């Protein structure tokens, strides 16, 4: 079945540091890939997505590129801020009319210190 | 646009008791999902509704969990009787669906259940 493997946390960085959170996936078809973020006390919200190979998703300074050859979708940000402290989830969805369920990784907790 | 609403936000019960969670999706969203998120893990799909019909409930422990979506809008998830391992955050999400494309799912704040 489909699965997502994420870099284990927690990850602690200083403000303005470079961030990479690794994500690899296993899927039978051609999935769409997502990064969701969960800020303290809030629900999950979509950070970015990519729907086909070589697509780059970007939002709020974060980027991730869909790499089919390495089955990866690593999340990067050039300069993190304290406000980026959250839990980040990598997820995939196999296109299926009426059954687009998400399969999540275990999440990576990120803490940015001033 | 109002987001996905869930209640209660927190619930503490003893094992073998019953509990119910409520979800109100974003207006007009046809698809509704219930996820279970155990501490330290990613959310796991329990059940997916398309309007008021069940699309996928393969991961729902049907001996104790039940869910319904009357009139294709609000939904309730019930656990009866609860076990210690049911302690988790229960997330409701909705999306416009279906489309065959990767549509964004919008999540509610979740209900944190503690079973003692």
PDB file of C-alpha atoms in Angstrom:
ATOM      1  CA  UNK A   1       0.000   0.000   0.000  1.00  0.00           C
ATOM      2  CA  UNK A   2       0.870   3.658  -0.094  1.00  0.00           C
ATOM      3  CA  UNK A   3       3.174   5.020   2.575  1.00  0.00           C
ATOM      4  CA  UNK A   4       5.116   8.153   3.493  1.00  0.00           C
ATOM      5  CA  UNK A   5       8.374   8.227   5.429  1.00  0.00           C
ATOM      6  CA  UNK A   6       9.453  11.442   7.059  1.00  0.00           C
ATOM      7  CA  UNK A   7      12.593  12.631   8.723  1.00  0.00           C
ATOM      8  CA  UNK A   8      12.241  12.022  12.424  1.00  0.00           C
ATOM      9  CA  UNK A   9      12.217  14.944  14.765  1.00  0.00           C
ATOM     10  CA  UNK A  10      12.276  16.950  16.711  1.00  0.00           C
ATOM     11  CA  UNK A  11      14.327  19.451  14.751  1.00  0.00           C
ATOM     12  CA  UNK A  12      15.672  22.554  16.485  1.00  0.00           C
ATOM     13  CA  UNK A  13      17.233  25.382  14.503  1.00  0.00           C
ATOM     14  CA  UNK A  14      18.313  28.929  15.111  1.00  0.00           C
ATOM     15  CA  UNK A  15      16.462  31.753  13.427  1.00  0.00           C
ATOM     16  CA  UNK A  16      17.617  32.408   9.836  1.00  0.00           C
ATOM     17  CA  UNK A  17      19.048  28.896   9.480  1.00  0.00           C
ATOM     18  CA  UNK A  18      18.409  26.746   6.398  1.00  0.00           C
ATOM     19  CA  UNK A  19      15.760  24.072   6.785  1.00  0.00           C
ATOM     20  CA  UNK A  20      15.379  20.706   5.111  1.00  0.00           C
ATOM     21  CA  UNK A  21      12.827  18.108   6.174  1.00  0.00           C
ATOM     22  CA  UNK A  22      13.144  14.892   4.208  1.00  0.00           C
ATOM     23  CA  UNK A  23      10.163  12.997   2.849  1.00  0.00           C
ATOM     24  CA  UNK A  24      10.063   9.879   0.682  1.00  0.00           C
ATOM     25  CA  UNK A  25       7.041   7.946  -0.480  1.00  0.00           C
ATOM     26  CA  UNK A  26       5.854   4.624  -1.818  1.00  0.00           C
ATOM     27  CA  UNK A  27       2.859   4.561  -4.127  1.00  0.00           C
ATOM     28  CA  UNK A  28       1.401   2.280  -6.750  1.00  0.00           C
ATOM     29  CA  UNK A  29       0.322   4.989  -9.151  1.00  0.00           C
ATOM     30  CA  UNK A  30       1.124   8.639  -9.744  1.00  0.00           C
ATOM     31  CA  UNK A  31       0.231  10.404  -6.534  1.00  0.00           C
ATOM     32  CA  UNK A  32      -0.064  14.055  -5.697  1.00  0.00           C
ATOM     33  CA  UNK A  33       2.185  15.165  -2.859  1.00  0.00           C
ATOM     34  CA  UNK A  34       1.502  17.607  -0.046  1.00  0.00           C
ATOM     35  CA  UNK A  35       3.044  19.300   2.931  1.00  0.00           C
ATOM     36  CA  UNK A  36       0.630  20.158   5.730  1.00  0.00           C
ATOM     37  CA  UNK A  37       1.558  22.237   8.771  1.00  0.00           C
ATOM     38  CA  UNK A  38       0.042  22.203  12.249  1.00  0.00           C
ATOM     39  CA  UNK A  39       0.745  25.281  14.356  1.00  0.00           C
ATOM     40  CA  UNK A  40       0.333  24.993  18.131  1.00  0.00           C
ATOM     41  CA  UNK A  41      -3.326  24.804  19.075  1.00  0.00           C
ATOM     42  CA  UNK A  42      -4.527  24.880  15.475  1.00  0.00           C
ATOM     43  CA  UNK A  43      -5.747  22.407  12.889  1.00  0.00           C
ATOM     44  CA  UNK A  44      -3.784  21.066   9.953  1.00  0.00           C
ATOM     45  CA  UNK A  45      -3.478  23.415   7.021  1.00  0.00           C
ATOM     46  CA  UNK A  46      -2.087  22.918   3.574  1.00  0.00           C
ATOM     47  CA  UNK A  47       1.352  24.472   3.125  1.00  0.00           C
ATOM     48  CA  UNK A  48       2.076  23.452  -0.471  1.00  0.00           C
ATOM     49  CA  UNK A  49       1.433  20.734  -3.013  1.00  0.00           C
ATOM     50  CA  UNK A  50       2.692  19.262  -6.280  1.00  0.00           C
ATOM     51  CA  UNK A  51       0.633  17.121  -8.596  1.00  0.00           C
ATOM     52  CA  UNK A  52       3.155  15.703 -11.069  1.00  0.00           C
ATOM     53  CA  UNK A  53       6.826  14.899 -11.458  1.00  0.00           C
ATOM     54  CA  UNK A  54       9.223  17.882 -11.436  1.00  0.00           C
ATOM     55  CA  UNK A  55       6.515  20.227 -10.163  1.00  0.00           C
ATOM     56  CA  UNK A  56       7.664  22.612  -7.466  1.00  0.00           C
ATOM     57  CA  UNK A  57       5.226  23.665  -4.779  1.00  0.00           C
ATOM     58  CA  UNK A  58       5.942  26.853  -2.865  1.00  0.00           C
ATOM     59  CA  UNK A  59       4.329  28.983  -0.172  1.00  0.00           C
ATOM     60  CA  UNK A  60       5.487  31.308   2.614  1.00  0.00           C
ATOM     61  CA  UNK A  61       9.127  30.851   1.587  1.00  0.00           C
ATOM     62  CA  UNK A  62       8.881  27.056   1.726  1.00  0.00           C
ATOM     63  CA  UNK A  63       9.547  24.923  -1.354  1.00  0.00           C
ATOM     64  CA  UNK A  64       9.366  21.252  -2.277  1.00  0.00           C
ATOM     65  CA  UNK A  65      10.030  19.550  -5.617  1.00  0.00           C
ATOM     66  CA  UNK A  66       8.311  16.342  -6.719  1.00  0.00           C
ATOM     67  CA  UNK A  67      11.163  13.963  -7.619  1.00  0.00           C
ATOM     68  CA  UNK A  68       9.777  10.813  -9.192  1.00  0.00           C
ATOM     69  CA  UNK A  69      13.195   9.240  -9.748  1.00  0.00           C
ATOM     70  CA  UNK A  70      13.998   9.351  -6.030  1.00  0.00           C
ATOM     71  CA  UNK A  71      10.363   9.198  -4.843  1.00  0.00           C
ATOM     72  CA  UNK A  72      11.002  12.224  -2.677  1.00  0.00           C
ATOM     73  CA  UNK A  73       9.365  15.534  -1.773  1.00  0.00           C
ATOM     74  CA  UNK A  74      11.765  17.259   0.606  1.00  0.00           C
ATOM     75  CA  UNK A  75      10.655  20.504   2.262  1.00  0.00           C
ATOM     76  CA  UNK A  76      13.125  23.414   2.268  1.00  0.00           C
ATOM     77  CA  UNK A  77      13.276  26.989   3.464  1.00  0.00           C
ATOM     78  CA  UNK A  78      16.229  29.280   3.124  1.00  0.00           C
ATOM     79  CA  UNK A  79      15.819  31.279   6.321  1.00  0.00           C
ATOM     80  CA  UNK A  80      13.471  30.097   9.054  1.00  0.00           C
ATOM     81  CA  UNK A  81      11.673  32.307  11.549  1.00  0.00           C
ATOM     82  CA  UNK A  82      10.403  31.686  15.059  1.00  0.00           C
ATOM     83  CA  UNK A  83       6.873  31.725  13.624  1.00  0.00           C
ATOM     84  CA  UNK A  84       7.714  28.619  11.561  1.00  0.00           C
ATOM     85  CA  UNK A  85       7.760  26.518  14.728  1.00  0.00           C
ATOM     86  CA  UNK A  86       5.140  23.832  14.113  1.00  0.00           C
ATOM     87  CA  UNK A  87       4.670  20.194  13.189  1.00  0.00           C
ATOM     88  CA  UNK A  88       5.066  19.449   9.477  1.00  0.00           C
ATOM     89  CA  UNK A  89       3.401  16.488   7.766  1.00  0.00           C
ATOM     90  CA  UNK A  90       4.224  15.074   4.365  1.00  0.00           C
ATOM     91  CA  UNK A  91       1.293  13.353   2.655  1.00  0.00           C
ATOM     92  CA  UNK A  92       0.245  11.787  -0.613  1.00  0.00           C
ATOM     93  CA  UNK A  93      -3.011  11.217  -2.423  1.00  0.00           C
ATOM     94  CA  UNK A  94      -3.600   8.844  -5.287  1.00  0.00           C
ATOM     95  CA  UNK A  95      -6.025  10.336  -7.794  1.00  0.00           C
ATOM     96  CA  UNK A  96      -9.226   8.341  -7.633  1.00  0.00           C
ATOM     97  CA  UNK A  97     -12.534   9.863  -8.569  1.00  0.00           C
ATOM     98  CA  UNK A  98     -14.458  10.304  -5.351  1.00  0.00           C
ATOM     99  CA  UNK A  99     -11.869   8.652  -3.107  1.00  0.00           C
ATOM    100  CA  UNK A 100      -8.981  11.069  -2.752  1.00  0.00           C
ATOM    101  CA  UNK A 101      -7.814  10.081   0.686  1.00  0.00           C
ATOM    102  CA  UNK A 102      -4.577  11.357   2.196  1.00  0.00           C
ATOM    103  CA  UNK A 103      -1.836   9.106   3.529  1.00  0.00           C
ATOM    104  CA  UNK A 104       0.319  10.974   6.042  1.00  0.00           C
ATOM    105  CA  UNK A 105       3.814  10.613   7.387  1.00  0.00           C
ATOM    106  CA  UNK A 106       4.401  10.681  11.131  1.00  0.00           C
ATOM    107  CA  UNK A 107       5.188  14.389  11.261  1.00  0.00           C
ATOM    108  CA  UNK A 108       8.309  16.385  12.119  1.00  0.00           C
ATOM    109  CA  UNK A 109       8.239  18.837  14.978  1.00  0.00           C
ATOM    110  CA  UNK A 110      10.247  21.979  14.190  1.00  0.00           C
ATOM    111  CA  UNK A 111      11.332  24.458  16.840  1.00  0.00           C
ATOM    112  CA  UNK A 112      13.063  27.696  15.889  1.00  0.00           C
ATOM    113  CA  UNK A 113      14.958  29.504  18.618  1.00  0.00           C
ATOM    114  CA  UNK A 114      15.683  33.241  18.435  1.00  0.00           C
TER     115      UNK A 114
ATOM    116  CA  UNK B   1     -15.574  31.761   4.634  1.00  0.00           C
ATOM    117  CA  UNK B   2     -16.109  29.814   7.848  1.00  0.00           C
ATOM    118  CA  UNK B   3     -13.800  26.851   8.380  1.00  0.00           C
ATOM    119  CA  UNK B   4     -14.527  23.332   9.523  1.00  0.00           C
ATOM    120  CA  UNK B   5     -16.065  23.366  12.986  1.00  0.00           C
ATOM    121  CA  UNK B   6     -15.684  20.597  15.528  1.00  0.00           C
ATOM    122  CA  UNK B   7     -16.943  20.070  19.044  1.00  0.00           C
ATOM    123  CA  UNK B   8     -16.116  19.439  21.734  1.00  0.00           C
ATOM    124  CA  UNK B   9     -12.457  20.466  21.656  1.00  0.00           C
ATOM    125  CA  UNK B  10     -11.548  18.243  24.597  1.00  0.00           C
ATOM    126  CA  UNK B  11     -13.155  15.222  26.189  1.00  0.00           C
ATOM    127  CA  UNK B  12     -12.100  12.980  29.038  1.00  0.00           C
ATOM    128  CA  UNK B  13     -13.978   9.737  29.636  1.00  0.00           C
ATOM    129  CA  UNK B  14     -13.440   6.443  31.384  1.00  0.00           C
ATOM    130  CA  UNK B  15     -12.950   3.250  29.445  1.00  0.00           C
ATOM    131  CA  UNK B  16     -16.140   1.492  28.442  1.00  0.00           C
ATOM    132  CA  UNK B  17     -18.032   4.790  28.325  1.00  0.00           C
ATOM    133  CA  UNK B  18     -19.377   6.196  25.086  1.00  0.00           C
ATOM    134  CA  UNK B  19     -18.543   9.491  23.405  1.00  0.00           C
ATOM    135  CA  UNK B  20     -19.653  11.420  20.332  1.00  0.00           C
ATOM    136  CA  UNK B  21     -17.930  14.071  18.256  1.00  0.00           C
ATOM    137  CA  UNK B  22     -19.576  16.538  15.930  1.00  0.00           C
ATOM    138  CA  UNK B  23     -18.305  18.128  12.727  1.00  0.00           C
ATOM    139  CA  UNK B  24     -19.704  20.868  10.521  1.00  0.00           C
ATOM    140  CA  UNK B  25     -17.832  21.075   7.208  1.00  0.00           C
ATOM    141  CA  UNK B  26     -17.286  24.095   5.016  1.00  0.00           C
ATOM    142  CA  UNK B  27     -20.509  25.058   3.302  1.00  0.00           C
ATOM    143  CA  UNK B  28     -20.905  23.334  -0.055  1.00  0.00           C
ATOM    144  CA  UNK B  29     -18.179  20.763   0.488  1.00  0.00           C
ATOM    145  CA  UNK B  30     -19.412  17.380  -0.658  1.00  0.00           C
ATOM    146  CA  UNK B  31     -16.674  15.242   0.851  1.00  0.00           C
ATOM    147  CA  UNK B  32     -16.122  14.809   4.587  1.00  0.00           C
ATOM    148  CA  UNK B  33     -13.370  12.844   6.315  1.00  0.00           C
ATOM    149  CA  UNK B  34     -12.746  11.676   9.865  1.00  0.00           C
ATOM    150  CA  UNK B  35      -9.120  11.018  10.857  1.00  0.00           C
ATOM    151  CA  UNK B  36      -7.617   9.625  14.035  1.00  0.00           C
ATOM    152  CA  UNK B  37      -4.273  11.105  15.105  1.00  0.00           C
ATOM    153  CA  UNK B  38      -2.519   9.219  17.878  1.00  0.00           C
ATOM    154  CA  UNK B  39       0.236  11.138  19.662  1.00  0.00           C
ATOM    155  CA  UNK B  40       3.458  11.025  17.680  1.00  0.00           C
ATOM    156  CA  UNK B  41       1.798   9.679  14.532  1.00  0.00           C
ATOM    157  CA  UNK B  42       0.282  11.126  11.404  1.00  0.00           C
ATOM    158  CA  UNK B  43      -3.476  11.265  10.929  1.00  0.00           C
ATOM    159  CA  UNK B  44      -5.078   8.002   9.821  1.00  0.00           C
ATOM    160  CA  UNK B  45      -8.294   8.002   7.810  1.00  0.00           C
ATOM    161  CA  UNK B  46     -11.219   6.392   9.612  1.00  0.00           C
ATOM    162  CA  UNK B  47     -14.074   7.123   7.227  1.00  0.00           C
ATOM    163  CA  UNK B  48     -14.834   9.191   4.138  1.00  0.00           C
ATOM    164  CA  UNK B  49     -18.287  10.412   3.112  1.00  0.00           C
ATOM    165  CA  UNK B  50     -19.387  11.660  -0.274  1.00  0.00           C
ATOM    166  CA  UNK B  51     -22.506  13.701   0.465  1.00  0.00           C
ATOM    167  CA  UNK B  52     -24.304  11.324   2.846  1.00  0.00           C
ATOM    168  CA  UNK B  53     -22.879   8.090   1.445  1.00  0.00           C
ATOM    169  CA  UNK B  54     -19.828   6.212   2.732  1.00  0.00           C
ATOM    170  CA  UNK B  55     -16.942   6.012   0.242  1.00  0.00           C
ATOM    171  CA  UNK B  56     -14.315   4.351   2.428  1.00  0.00           C
ATOM    172  CA  UNK B  57     -14.620   2.958   5.953  1.00  0.00           C
ATOM    173  CA  UNK B  58     -12.031   0.220   5.641  1.00  0.00           C
ATOM    174  CA  UNK B  59     -10.013   1.533   8.613  1.00  0.00           C
ATOM    175  CA  UNK B  60     -12.975   2.131  10.915  1.00  0.00           C
ATOM    176  CA  UNK B  61     -13.160  -0.337  13.864  1.00  0.00           C
ATOM    177  CA  UNK B  62     -16.807  -1.081  13.274  1.00  0.00           C
ATOM    178  CA  UNK B  63     -17.284  -3.063  16.454  1.00  0.00           C
ATOM    179  CA  UNK B  64     -17.018   0.150  18.464  1.00  0.00           C
ATOM    180  CA  UNK B  65     -16.909   3.109  16.086  1.00  0.00           C
ATOM    181  CA  UNK B  66     -19.801   4.447  14.046  1.00  0.00           C
ATOM    182  CA  UNK B  67     -20.307   7.565  11.974  1.00  0.00           C
ATOM    183  CA  UNK B  68     -23.109   9.178  10.082  1.00  0.00           C
ATOM    184  CA  UNK B  69     -23.617  12.201   7.909  1.00  0.00           C
ATOM    185  CA  UNK B  70     -27.260  13.097   7.821  1.00  0.00           C
ATOM    186  CA  UNK B  71     -28.488  15.231   4.910  1.00  0.00           C
ATOM    187  CA  UNK B  72     -24.957  15.364   3.552  1.00  0.00           C
ATOM    188  CA  UNK B  73     -23.849  18.188   5.831  1.00  0.00           C
ATOM    189  CA  UNK B  74     -22.966  17.701   9.528  1.00  0.00           C
ATOM    190  CA  UNK B  75     -21.429  14.497  10.737  1.00  0.00           C
ATOM    191  CA  UNK B  76     -21.074  12.679  14.042  1.00  0.00           C
ATOM    192  CA  UNK B  77     -18.498  10.085  15.026  1.00  0.00           C
ATOM    193  CA  UNK B  78     -19.295   7.840  17.973  1.00  0.00           C
ATOM    194  CA  UNK B  79     -17.220   5.450  20.037  1.00  0.00           C
ATOM    195  CA  UNK B  80     -19.006   2.877  22.176  1.00  0.00           C
ATOM    196  CA  UNK B  81     -17.474   1.466  24.308  1.00  0.00           C
ATOM    197  CA  UNK B  82     -14.195   3.383  24.451  1.00  0.00           C
ATOM    198  CA  UNK B  83     -10.850   1.729  25.065  1.00  0.00           C
ATOM    199  CA  UNK B  84      -7.614   3.211  26.384  1.00  0.00           C
ATOM    200  CA  UNK B  85      -6.056   2.977  22.923  1.00  0.00           C
ATOM    201  CA  UNK B  86      -8.741   5.295  21.540  1.00  0.00           C
ATOM    202  CA  UNK B  87      -7.002   8.232  23.211  1.00  0.00           C
ATOM    203  CA  UNK B  88      -6.150  10.480  20.279  1.00  0.00           C
ATOM    204  CA  UNK B  89      -7.095  13.634  18.430  1.00  0.00           C
ATOM    205  CA  UNK B  90     -10.037  13.139  16.100  1.00  0.00           C
ATOM    206  CA  UNK B  91      -9.832  15.383  13.068  1.00  0.00           C
ATOM    207  CA  UNK B  92     -12.603  16.246  10.672  1.00  0.00           C
ATOM    208  CA  UNK B  93     -11.795  17.528   7.189  1.00  0.00           C
ATOM    209  CA  UNK B  94     -13.800  18.489   4.135  1.00  0.00           C
ATOM    210  CA  UNK B  95     -13.123  19.102   0.474  1.00  0.00           C
ATOM    211  CA  UNK B  96     -15.199  20.190  -2.522  1.00  0.00           C
ATOM    212  CA  UNK B  97     -14.747  16.759  -4.244  1.00  0.00           C
ATOM    213  CA  UNK B  98     -15.083  14.558  -6.101  1.00  0.00           C
ATOM    214  CA  UNK B  99     -13.022  15.453  -9.094  1.00  0.00           C
ATOM    215  CA  UNK B 100     -10.288  12.902  -9.646  1.00  0.00           C
ATOM    216  CA  UNK B 101      -7.778  15.647  -8.903  1.00  0.00           C
ATOM    217  CA  UNK B 102      -5.772  16.302  -5.781  1.00  0.00           C
ATOM    218  CA  UNK B 103      -8.107  18.690  -4.018  1.00  0.00           C
ATOM    219  CA  UNK B 104      -7.086  20.375  -0.823  1.00  0.00           C
ATOM    220  CA  UNK B 105      -8.649  19.061   2.336  1.00  0.00           C
ATOM    221  CA  UNK B 106      -9.575  21.637   4.976  1.00  0.00           C
ATOM    222  CA  UNK B 107      -9.163  20.491   8.550  1.00  0.00           C
ATOM    223  CA  UNK B 108     -10.978  21.428  11.716  1.00  0.00           C
ATOM    224  CA  UNK B 109      -9.154  22.057  15.015  1.00  0.00           C
ATOM    225  CA  UNK B 110      -9.801  18.503  16.216  1.00  0.00           C
ATOM    226  CA  UNK B 111     -11.206  16.925  19.360  1.00  0.00           C
ATOM    227  CA  UNK B 112      -8.671  15.641  21.854  1.00  0.00           C
ATOM    228  CA  UNK B 113     -10.013  12.505  23.533  1.00  0.00           C
ATOM    229  CA  UNK B 114      -8.457  11.075  26.670  1.00  0.00           C
ATOM    230  CA  UNK B 115      -9.672   7.678  27.852  1.00  0.00           C
ATOM    231  CA  UNK B 116      -8.719   6.821  31.439  1.00  0.00           C
TER     232      UNK B 116
END
